[in-house]
Short mmCIF file of C-alpha atoms and ligand atoms in Angstrom, two decimals:
data_model
loop_
_atom_site.label_atom_id
_atom_site.label_comp_id
_atom_site.label_asym_id
_atom_site.label_seq_id
_atom_site.Cartn_x
_atom_site.Cartn_y
_atom_site.Cartn_z
CA MET P 1 78.96 115.84 76.36
CA ALA P 2 76.90 114.02 79.26
CA MET P 3 77.53 110.02 79.10
CA ASP P 4 74.01 109.79 78.93
CA GLN P 5 73.25 112.49 76.08
CA LYS P 6 71.52 111.06 72.90
CA VAL P 7 74.09 111.09 70.03
CA GLY P 8 73.63 110.17 66.29
CA ARG P 9 74.54 110.03 62.97
CA GLU P 10 74.42 113.68 62.16
CA LEU P 11 77.29 113.98 64.83
CA PHE P 12 79.41 112.02 62.49
CA ASP P 13 79.50 114.58 59.85
CA GLU P 14 80.30 117.40 62.67
CA VAL P 15 83.20 115.50 64.51
CA MET P 16 84.48 112.53 62.43
CA VAL P 17 87.43 112.77 59.71
CA PRO P 18 84.97 112.48 56.72
CA CYS P 19 87.05 109.18 54.97
CA TYR P 20 84.24 106.83 55.55
CA SER P 21 80.67 107.30 54.56
CA PRO P 22 78.68 105.08 57.22
CA MET P 23 74.99 104.23 57.18
CA GLN P 24 72.26 106.30 58.52
CA ILE P 25 71.31 103.62 61.24
CA VAL P 26 73.31 103.41 64.33
CA PRO P 27 73.98 99.80 65.55
CA VAL P 28 73.81 99.63 69.50
CA LYS P 29 73.40 96.18 70.15
CA GLY P 30 74.40 92.73 68.88
CA ARG P 31 73.70 89.05 69.80
CA GLY P 32 75.08 86.20 67.20
CA ALA P 33 73.92 86.91 63.82
CA ARG P 34 71.29 89.92 64.60
CA VAL P 35 72.21 93.42 65.41
CA TRP P 36 69.79 96.27 66.06
CA ASP P 37 70.23 100.17 65.81
CA GLN P 38 69.04 102.74 67.83
CA ASP P 39 65.57 102.92 67.11
CA ASP P 40 65.54 98.75 67.85
CA ARG P 41 65.29 97.80 64.16
CA GLU P 42 66.37 94.50 64.05
CA TYR P 43 69.01 93.17 61.63
CA VAL P 44 70.37 89.87 60.25
CA ASP P 45 73.97 89.92 59.95
CA PHE P 46 75.44 88.65 56.68
CA ALA P 47 78.38 91.40 57.10
CA GLY P 48 80.04 90.39 59.94
CA GLY P 49 82.03 93.53 60.27
CA ILE P 50 83.82 92.73 57.40
CA ALA P 51 84.76 89.05 58.19
CA VAL P 52 85.70 89.94 61.84
CA SER P 53 83.11 88.59 63.48
CA CYS P 54 83.64 85.06 63.24
CA LEU P 55 81.43 84.09 66.28
CA GLY P 56 78.60 86.49 65.45
CA HIS P 57 78.31 89.36 68.22
CA CYS P 58 78.89 88.70 71.51
CA HIS P 59 79.66 84.97 71.83
CA PRO P 60 79.96 83.86 75.38
CA VAL P 61 83.21 82.50 74.79
CA MET P 62 84.72 85.70 74.13
CA VAL P 63 83.00 87.79 76.58
CA ASP P 64 83.87 85.49 79.29
CA ALA P 65 87.42 85.49 77.85
CA LEU P 66 87.41 89.43 77.92
CA LYS P 67 85.76 89.90 81.12
CA THR P 68 88.14 87.14 82.95
CA GLN P 69 91.25 89.10 81.52
CA ALA P 70 89.79 92.30 82.41
CA ASP P 71 90.03 91.41 86.14
CA LYS P 72 93.73 90.30 85.72
CA LEU P 73 96.03 92.47 83.80
CA TRP P 74 95.04 95.10 80.56
CA HIS P 75 98.65 96.31 79.42
CA LEU P 76 102.36 96.02 80.17
CA SER P 77 104.77 96.87 77.37
CA ASN P 78 106.63 94.35 75.48
CA VAL P 79 109.44 94.95 77.86
CA MET P 80 107.66 91.83 79.64
CA THR P 81 106.07 89.61 78.29
CA ASN P 82 102.18 87.81 79.47
CA GLU P 83 100.80 84.82 79.35
CA PRO P 84 97.75 85.06 77.02
CA ALA P 85 100.50 86.18 73.97
CA LEU P 86 102.32 83.14 75.07
CA ARG P 87 99.30 80.77 74.95
CA LEU P 88 98.09 82.45 71.81
CA ALA P 89 101.77 82.19 69.98
CA LYS P 90 102.08 78.61 71.01
CA LYS P 91 98.37 77.83 69.78
CA LEU P 92 99.03 79.42 66.61
CA THR P 93 101.98 77.70 66.09
CA GLU P 94 100.60 74.21 67.01
CA LEU P 95 97.98 74.96 64.00
CA THR P 96 99.87 76.20 61.47
CA PHE P 97 103.42 76.00 59.48
CA ALA P 98 104.94 78.73 61.43
CA GLU P 99 107.56 78.40 64.52
CA LYS P 100 107.34 82.02 65.53
CA VAL P 101 104.82 84.77 66.28
CA PHE P 102 104.83 88.59 65.76
CA PHE P 103 101.63 90.06 67.35
CA ALA P 104 100.23 93.48 66.02
CA ASN P 105 97.00 95.32 66.23
CA SER P 106 95.21 95.02 62.61
CA GLY P 107 95.81 93.48 59.11
CA GLY P 108 97.63 96.68 57.75
CA GLU P 109 100.30 96.27 60.64
CA ALA P 110 100.87 92.73 60.20
CA ASN P 111 101.53 93.00 56.58
CA GLU P 112 104.01 95.60 57.30
CA ALA P 113 105.80 93.43 59.70
CA ALA P 114 105.83 90.94 56.98
CA LEU P 115 107.11 93.41 54.78
CA LYS P 116 109.93 94.55 56.42
CA LEU P 117 110.81 91.23 57.46
CA ALA P 118 111.18 90.04 53.88
CA ARG P 119 113.09 92.98 53.10
CA ARG P 120 115.69 92.59 56.26
CA TYR P 121 116.16 89.14 55.41
CA ALA P 122 116.96 89.78 52.04
CA VAL P 123 119.56 92.61 52.47
CA ASP P 124 121.11 90.11 55.48
CA LYS P 125 121.01 87.16 53.48
CA PHE P 126 121.75 88.22 49.96
CA GLY P 127 122.16 92.08 49.93
CA PRO P 128 120.39 95.50 49.40
CA GLU P 129 119.80 94.80 45.30
CA LYS P 130 117.22 92.13 46.27
CA SER P 131 114.18 94.42 46.93
CA GLU P 132 111.83 94.09 44.95
CA ILE P 133 108.42 93.25 46.50
CA ILE P 134 105.81 91.97 44.01
CA SER P 135 102.23 91.88 44.28
CA PHE P 136 99.06 91.61 42.26
CA LYS P 137 96.29 94.04 41.29
CA GLN P 138 92.98 94.31 42.88
CA GLY P 139 95.09 93.21 45.69
CA PHE P 140 94.24 94.85 49.09
CA HIS P 141 97.21 94.51 52.25
CA GLY P 142 95.82 97.54 54.04
CA ARG P 143 96.13 101.24 54.50
CA THR P 144 99.89 102.14 56.31
CA PHE P 145 101.83 103.45 53.42
CA PHE P 146 104.01 100.51 52.72
CA THR P 147 101.04 98.36 52.54
CA VAL P 148 98.38 100.59 50.81
CA THR P 149 101.42 100.88 47.98
CA VAL P 150 102.24 96.95 47.96
CA GLY P 151 98.18 96.89 47.37
CA GLY P 152 96.97 96.77 43.90
CA GLN P 153 94.95 100.08 43.39
CA ALA P 154 96.23 102.86 42.83
CA ALA P 155 93.40 105.13 43.67
CA TYR P 156 94.23 104.47 47.51
CA SER P 157 97.68 105.02 47.38
CA ASP P 158 97.96 108.08 44.95
CA GLY P 159 98.05 111.67 46.33
CA PHE P 160 100.14 111.04 49.52
CA GLY P 161 103.63 111.93 48.09
CA PRO P 162 106.75 109.79 47.52
CA LYS P 163 105.51 105.79 47.72
CA PRO P 164 107.58 102.99 49.21
CA GLY P 165 109.81 102.04 46.34
CA ASP P 166 110.73 98.92 44.51
CA VAL P 167 106.92 97.46 44.56
CA THR P 168 105.53 96.02 41.05
CA HIS P 169 102.14 94.68 40.33
CA MET P 170 101.27 92.22 38.32
CA VAL P 171 97.92 90.86 37.10
CA TYR P 172 96.58 87.84 39.59
CA ASN P 173 96.22 84.32 37.89
CA GLU P 174 98.62 85.31 34.94
CA LEU P 175 101.61 82.81 35.65
CA GLU P 176 103.40 83.58 32.36
CA THR P 177 104.04 87.11 32.81
CA LEU P 178 104.98 86.85 36.10
CA ALA P 179 107.60 83.74 35.29
CA GLU P 180 108.41 86.60 32.75
CA HIS P 181 109.09 89.18 35.23
CA MET P 182 110.25 87.43 38.27
CA SER P 183 114.13 87.63 38.67
CA ASP P 184 116.83 87.11 41.35
CA ARG P 185 116.29 90.68 42.55
CA THR P 186 112.93 89.52 43.64
CA CYS P 187 112.76 89.68 47.54
CA ALA P 188 109.29 88.93 48.39
CA VAL P 189 105.65 87.85 46.25
CA MET P 190 102.40 89.41 48.46
CA MET P 191 99.21 87.93 47.87
CA GLU P 192 96.05 86.89 49.29
CA PRO P 193 95.43 83.17 48.59
CA LEU P 194 91.65 84.66 47.84
CA GLN P 195 91.54 88.26 46.82
CA GLY P 196 88.50 89.75 49.11
CA GLU P 197 88.25 93.67 48.41
CA GLY P 198 89.33 92.96 44.46
CA GLY P 199 85.98 90.88 44.34
CA ILE P 200 86.25 87.44 45.50
CA ILE P 201 88.76 85.88 43.00
CA SER P 202 90.14 82.57 43.81
CA PRO P 203 93.38 81.63 42.33
CA THR P 204 93.81 79.09 39.98
CA PRO P 205 95.93 75.77 41.64
CA GLU P 206 98.41 75.96 38.68
CA PHE P 207 98.88 79.78 39.62
CA ILE P 208 99.03 79.43 43.05
CA GLN P 209 101.49 76.34 42.80
CA GLY P 210 103.57 78.06 40.16
CA VAL P 211 103.77 81.15 42.29
CA ARG P 212 105.42 78.79 45.14
CA GLU P 213 107.75 77.65 42.41
CA LEU P 214 109.08 81.13 41.18
CA CYS P 215 109.53 82.03 44.58
CA ASP P 216 111.64 78.71 45.15
CA LYS P 217 113.64 79.48 41.99
CA HIS P 218 114.60 82.97 42.63
CA ASN P 219 115.05 82.83 46.48
CA ALA P 220 112.03 85.01 46.89
CA LEU P 221 109.96 84.69 49.83
CA LEU P 222 106.20 84.03 49.79
CA ILE P 223 103.75 86.20 51.68
CA PHE P 224 100.25 85.04 52.12
CA ASP P 225 97.97 87.89 53.53
CA GLU P 226 95.38 85.97 55.05
CA VAL P 227 93.78 88.42 57.10
CA GLN P 228 90.45 88.13 55.38
CA THR P 229 90.80 84.50 54.65
CA GLY P 230 92.16 83.23 57.63
CA ASN P 231 90.77 81.80 60.79
CA GLY P 232 88.33 79.32 59.41
CA ARG P 233 86.48 81.52 56.86
CA THR P 234 87.19 79.37 53.70
CA GLY P 235 86.54 76.09 56.05
CA ASP P 236 90.16 75.66 56.44
CA PHE P 237 91.87 76.73 59.47
CA PHE P 238 93.84 78.87 57.22
CA ALA P 239 93.59 78.83 53.42
CA TYR P 240 96.82 77.97 52.62
CA GLU P 241 95.68 74.45 53.76
CA GLY P 242 93.01 74.49 51.46
CA LEU P 243 95.38 75.20 48.65
CA GLY P 244 98.40 72.86 49.66
CA VAL P 245 100.98 75.36 49.14
CA THR P 246 102.78 77.01 52.26
CA PRO P 247 104.03 80.50 52.71
CA ASP P 248 107.03 81.58 54.17
CA ILE P 249 105.48 84.44 55.78
CA LEU P 250 101.57 84.57 56.94
CA SER P 251 99.91 87.57 58.20
CA THR P 252 96.44 87.25 59.73
CA ALA P 253 93.73 89.97 61.80
CA LYS P 254 90.10 90.16 61.29
CA SER P 255 88.44 86.88 62.43
CA LEU P 256 91.64 86.66 64.94
CA GLY P 257 90.25 88.79 67.48
CA GLY P 258 86.34 88.01 66.70
CA GLY P 259 86.12 91.90 67.23
CA PHE P 260 88.55 92.62 69.12
CA PRO P 261 91.76 94.61 67.29
CA ILE P 262 94.59 92.01 67.02
CA GLY P 263 97.02 91.24 64.19
CA ALA P 264 99.73 88.53 63.81
CA MET P 265 102.70 87.75 61.72
CA LEU P 266 103.58 84.41 61.34
CA THR P 267 107.19 82.64 60.28
CA THR P 268 109.70 80.37 60.63
CA THR P 269 112.37 80.14 63.19
CA GLU P 270 114.95 80.48 60.14
CA LEU P 271 113.32 83.69 58.98
CA ALA P 272 112.16 85.20 62.12
CA LYS P 273 115.57 85.72 63.55
CA HIS P 274 116.56 88.36 61.20
CA LEU P 275 114.21 90.84 63.34
CA LYS P 276 116.71 90.96 65.96
CA VAL P 277 116.01 93.16 69.38
CA GLY P 278 114.93 96.48 68.45
CA THR P 279 114.17 95.93 64.96
CA HIS P 280 110.66 96.20 64.97
CA GLY P 281 107.89 96.65 67.40
CA SER P 282 104.73 97.67 68.66
CA THR P 283 103.22 99.35 72.10
CA TYR P 284 100.32 97.23 71.98
CA GLY P 285 101.05 94.17 69.75
CA GLY P 286 100.38 91.10 71.97
CA ASN P 287 98.15 93.23 74.52
CA PRO P 288 96.72 90.49 77.19
CA LEU P 289 92.79 91.68 76.84
CA ALA P 290 93.32 91.06 72.68
CA CYS P 291 95.67 87.58 73.18
CA ALA P 292 92.88 86.27 75.68
CA VAL P 293 90.23 86.97 73.18
CA ALA P 294 92.04 85.48 70.41
CA GLU P 295 92.86 82.77 72.12
CA ALA P 296 89.18 81.90 72.95
CA VAL P 297 88.27 82.25 69.39
CA ILE P 298 90.74 80.15 67.72
CA ASP P 299 90.16 77.51 70.65
CA GLU P 300 86.25 77.94 68.80
CA ILE P 301 86.93 78.47 65.75
CA SER P 302 89.65 75.42 65.29
CA LYS P 303 87.32 72.81 66.37
CA PRO P 304 86.88 70.23 63.16
CA GLU P 305 83.26 70.38 63.50
CA VAL P 306 83.04 74.28 63.07
CA LEU P 307 85.47 74.06 60.07
CA GLU P 308 83.05 71.43 59.01
CA GLY P 309 80.30 73.65 59.62
CA VAL P 310 81.35 76.13 57.43
CA LYS P 311 81.25 74.28 54.05
CA GLN P 312 77.61 73.33 55.20
CA ARG P 313 76.75 77.11 55.47
CA GLU P 314 78.34 77.53 52.19
CA GLN P 315 76.22 75.11 50.84
CA TRP P 316 73.37 76.45 52.22
CA PHE P 317 74.11 80.35 50.86
CA ARG P 318 74.78 78.93 47.36
CA ASP P 319 71.31 76.84 47.32
CA GLY P 320 69.81 79.93 48.27
CA LEU P 321 71.33 82.14 46.22
CA ALA P 322 70.50 79.90 43.35
CA LYS P 323 66.97 79.54 43.99
CA ILE P 324 66.64 83.65 44.32
CA ASN P 325 68.91 83.92 41.14
CA ALA P 326 66.17 81.48 39.47
CA LYS P 327 63.43 83.87 40.58
CA TYR P 328 65.19 87.54 39.84
CA PRO P 329 68.23 86.46 37.35
CA ILE P 330 70.74 88.81 38.59
CA PHE P 331 73.65 87.23 39.45
CA ALA P 332 76.42 85.71 36.80
CA GLU P 333 77.61 83.64 39.57
CA VAL P 334 78.43 83.02 43.05
CA ARG P 335 82.32 83.20 43.83
CA GLY P 336 84.75 82.35 46.83
CA LYS P 337 84.99 79.40 49.21
CA GLY P 338 83.61 79.15 52.80
CA LEU P 339 81.96 81.91 54.29
CA LEU P 340 83.80 84.43 51.87
CA LEU P 341 81.18 84.47 49.18
CA GLY P 342 80.52 86.80 46.17
CA ALA P 343 77.60 86.88 44.31
CA ALA P 344 78.95 88.49 40.83
CA LEU P 345 76.33 90.74 39.06
CA ASN P 346 75.32 89.93 35.59
CA GLU P 347 75.72 92.04 32.70
CA GLU P 348 72.27 93.81 33.11
CA TRP P 349 73.17 94.88 36.64
CA GLN P 350 76.67 95.96 36.18
CA GLY P 351 77.64 98.49 39.04
CA ARG P 352 74.89 97.89 40.75
CA ALA P 353 76.01 96.10 44.03
CA ARG P 354 75.67 99.00 45.96
CA ASP P 355 71.93 99.48 45.39
CA ILE P 356 71.20 96.16 46.78
CA LEU P 357 73.38 96.60 49.85
CA VAL P 358 71.28 99.50 50.60
CA ALA P 359 67.87 97.96 49.32
CA ALA P 360 68.94 94.98 52.02
CA GLY P 361 69.54 97.60 54.56
CA GLU P 362 66.02 98.59 54.07
CA GLU P 363 64.67 95.27 54.79
CA GLY P 364 66.65 94.56 57.45
CA LEU P 365 69.81 92.97 56.28
CA MET P 366 73.62 93.75 56.20
CA VAL P 367 75.87 92.89 53.28
CA LEU P 368 78.90 93.98 51.96
CA VAL P 369 80.56 94.87 48.51
CA ALA P 370 83.47 94.28 47.03
CA GLY P 371 84.14 96.62 44.04
CA ALA P 372 80.65 97.91 42.14
CA ASN P 373 79.86 94.69 40.50
CA VAL P 374 79.97 92.14 43.62
CA VAL P 375 77.61 91.57 46.72
CA ARG P 376 79.79 90.15 49.34
CA PHE P 377 78.78 87.93 52.30
CA THR P 378 81.34 87.03 55.34
CA PRO P 379 78.83 86.15 58.10
CA SER P 380 79.36 84.41 61.08
CA LEU P 381 81.00 81.16 60.68
CA VAL P 382 78.49 79.82 63.18
CA ILE P 383 75.48 81.65 62.06
CA ASP P 384 72.39 79.40 62.36
CA LYS P 385 70.33 77.87 59.76
CA ALA P 386 67.32 80.35 60.74
CA ASP P 387 69.05 83.14 60.37
CA ILE P 388 70.63 82.34 57.12
CA ASP P 389 67.37 81.52 55.83
CA GLU P 390 65.31 84.74 57.41
CA GLY P 391 68.58 87.11 56.00
CA LEU P 392 67.86 85.13 52.36
CA ALA P 393 64.54 85.81 52.50
CA ARG P 394 64.96 89.78 53.30
CA LEU P 395 67.77 89.45 50.42
CA GLU P 396 65.11 88.35 47.84
CA ARG P 397 62.34 90.98 49.15
CA ALA P 398 65.04 93.33 48.67
CA ILE P 399 66.23 92.10 45.07
CA ALA P 400 62.23 92.05 44.33
CA LYS P 401 61.60 95.58 44.82
CA LEU P 402 64.57 96.67 42.48
CA TYR P 403 63.98 94.11 39.92
CA GLN P 404 60.33 95.61 39.49
C1 PLP W 1 90.86 94.00 55.97
C2 PLP W 1 92.57 93.82 54.90
C3 PLP W 1 93.50 93.95 55.51
C4 PLP W 1 93.86 95.35 56.38
O1 PLP W 1 93.37 95.21 57.59
P1 PLP W 1 93.17 96.50 58.60
O2 PLP W 1 93.18 95.50 59.97
O3 PLP W 1 92.02 97.32 58.67
O4 PLP W 1 94.52 96.98 58.99
C5 PLP W 1 95.04 93.58 54.92
N1 PLP W 1 94.75 92.59 53.82
C6 PLP W 1 93.25 92.24 53.64
C7 PLP W 1 93.51 90.89 52.82
C8 PLP W 1 92.25 92.46 54.16
O5 PLP W 1 91.23 92.12 53.73
#
């Protein structure tokens, strides 16, 4: 097939593994918070590539970083280190509780590293009986077999044969049942400090504090999966800062690369030393192109004015959604923090989040869902007010049509 031959959505069904069911449009270009499809139709992007495009599309600092590195060095392998990886790791340790960084290529892989580190640490320090991983129903941690098993949706992990063992799922925000269940056999608790895929569920302050205390009591590690909440998304550089609870291990990805694949596991020196030479690895992890882009991204999003701007934008979204809801009452509440927001549908509109996504698409707006009852917004962290207003106007038109 020649490079210039036209490809379209129908080719997907012919040549792609059908584990996705993409929309009919095929986007070809993005700038800031706008995207254009093959027919040059323009969209306002409130989806941000599922909390990835934190600086919008083709932000100049990312394009510059990528082009500059592209002329220098693309790949080496972990037999050698490289400047972008070292610089990025140094900055991540300066910006967080962490002292050590492991680079991967995705959130799932960062979580895989986190879980393997927790298990290895427990085996080394307390013995093989301390292997229980506790996580939460509706939680999401990736699609590798270990992470999907730790995730709280059996529908994603069933049907692939025997699963990695000793994983227990508890109920998010239920401290008492967790306290009853947890023991000195618990190796680690893995959780999102705000459940994303599960429906935009914030932890209560008592719950998140209590989990930390229970982990300390039982010598269990606390792993925060900040793949979706991290890198400025909630208005703090990482969500744990805003919660006043520090994990032992933190995983991140998504917005870290702003659209270039990269993941990272962050931890302390004390824990990191248990992943000795040869115990874990990744061919592409710490790739110079990925790290150069991520460095540019975190330089930008860790600026106080950008983080403050996220809080301002959250308010614009909340105000705009409240106005729409006053005219067309379909939402029960708007949940979440920063620019990880979920508009939960009320009784009459149960199950119709996807209808809204489709109707919004027809009006030229990209949104996401989080389950059947929540419309999710994860736009660029630097989206302009004008783009928010225009996107909300399109959302209102879409809802008005459905409302009739
Ligand atoms: C998206 C997501 C993942 C998986 O990340 P991938 O890059 O798709 O592997 C893991 N955890 C959370 C909380 C996520 O939102």
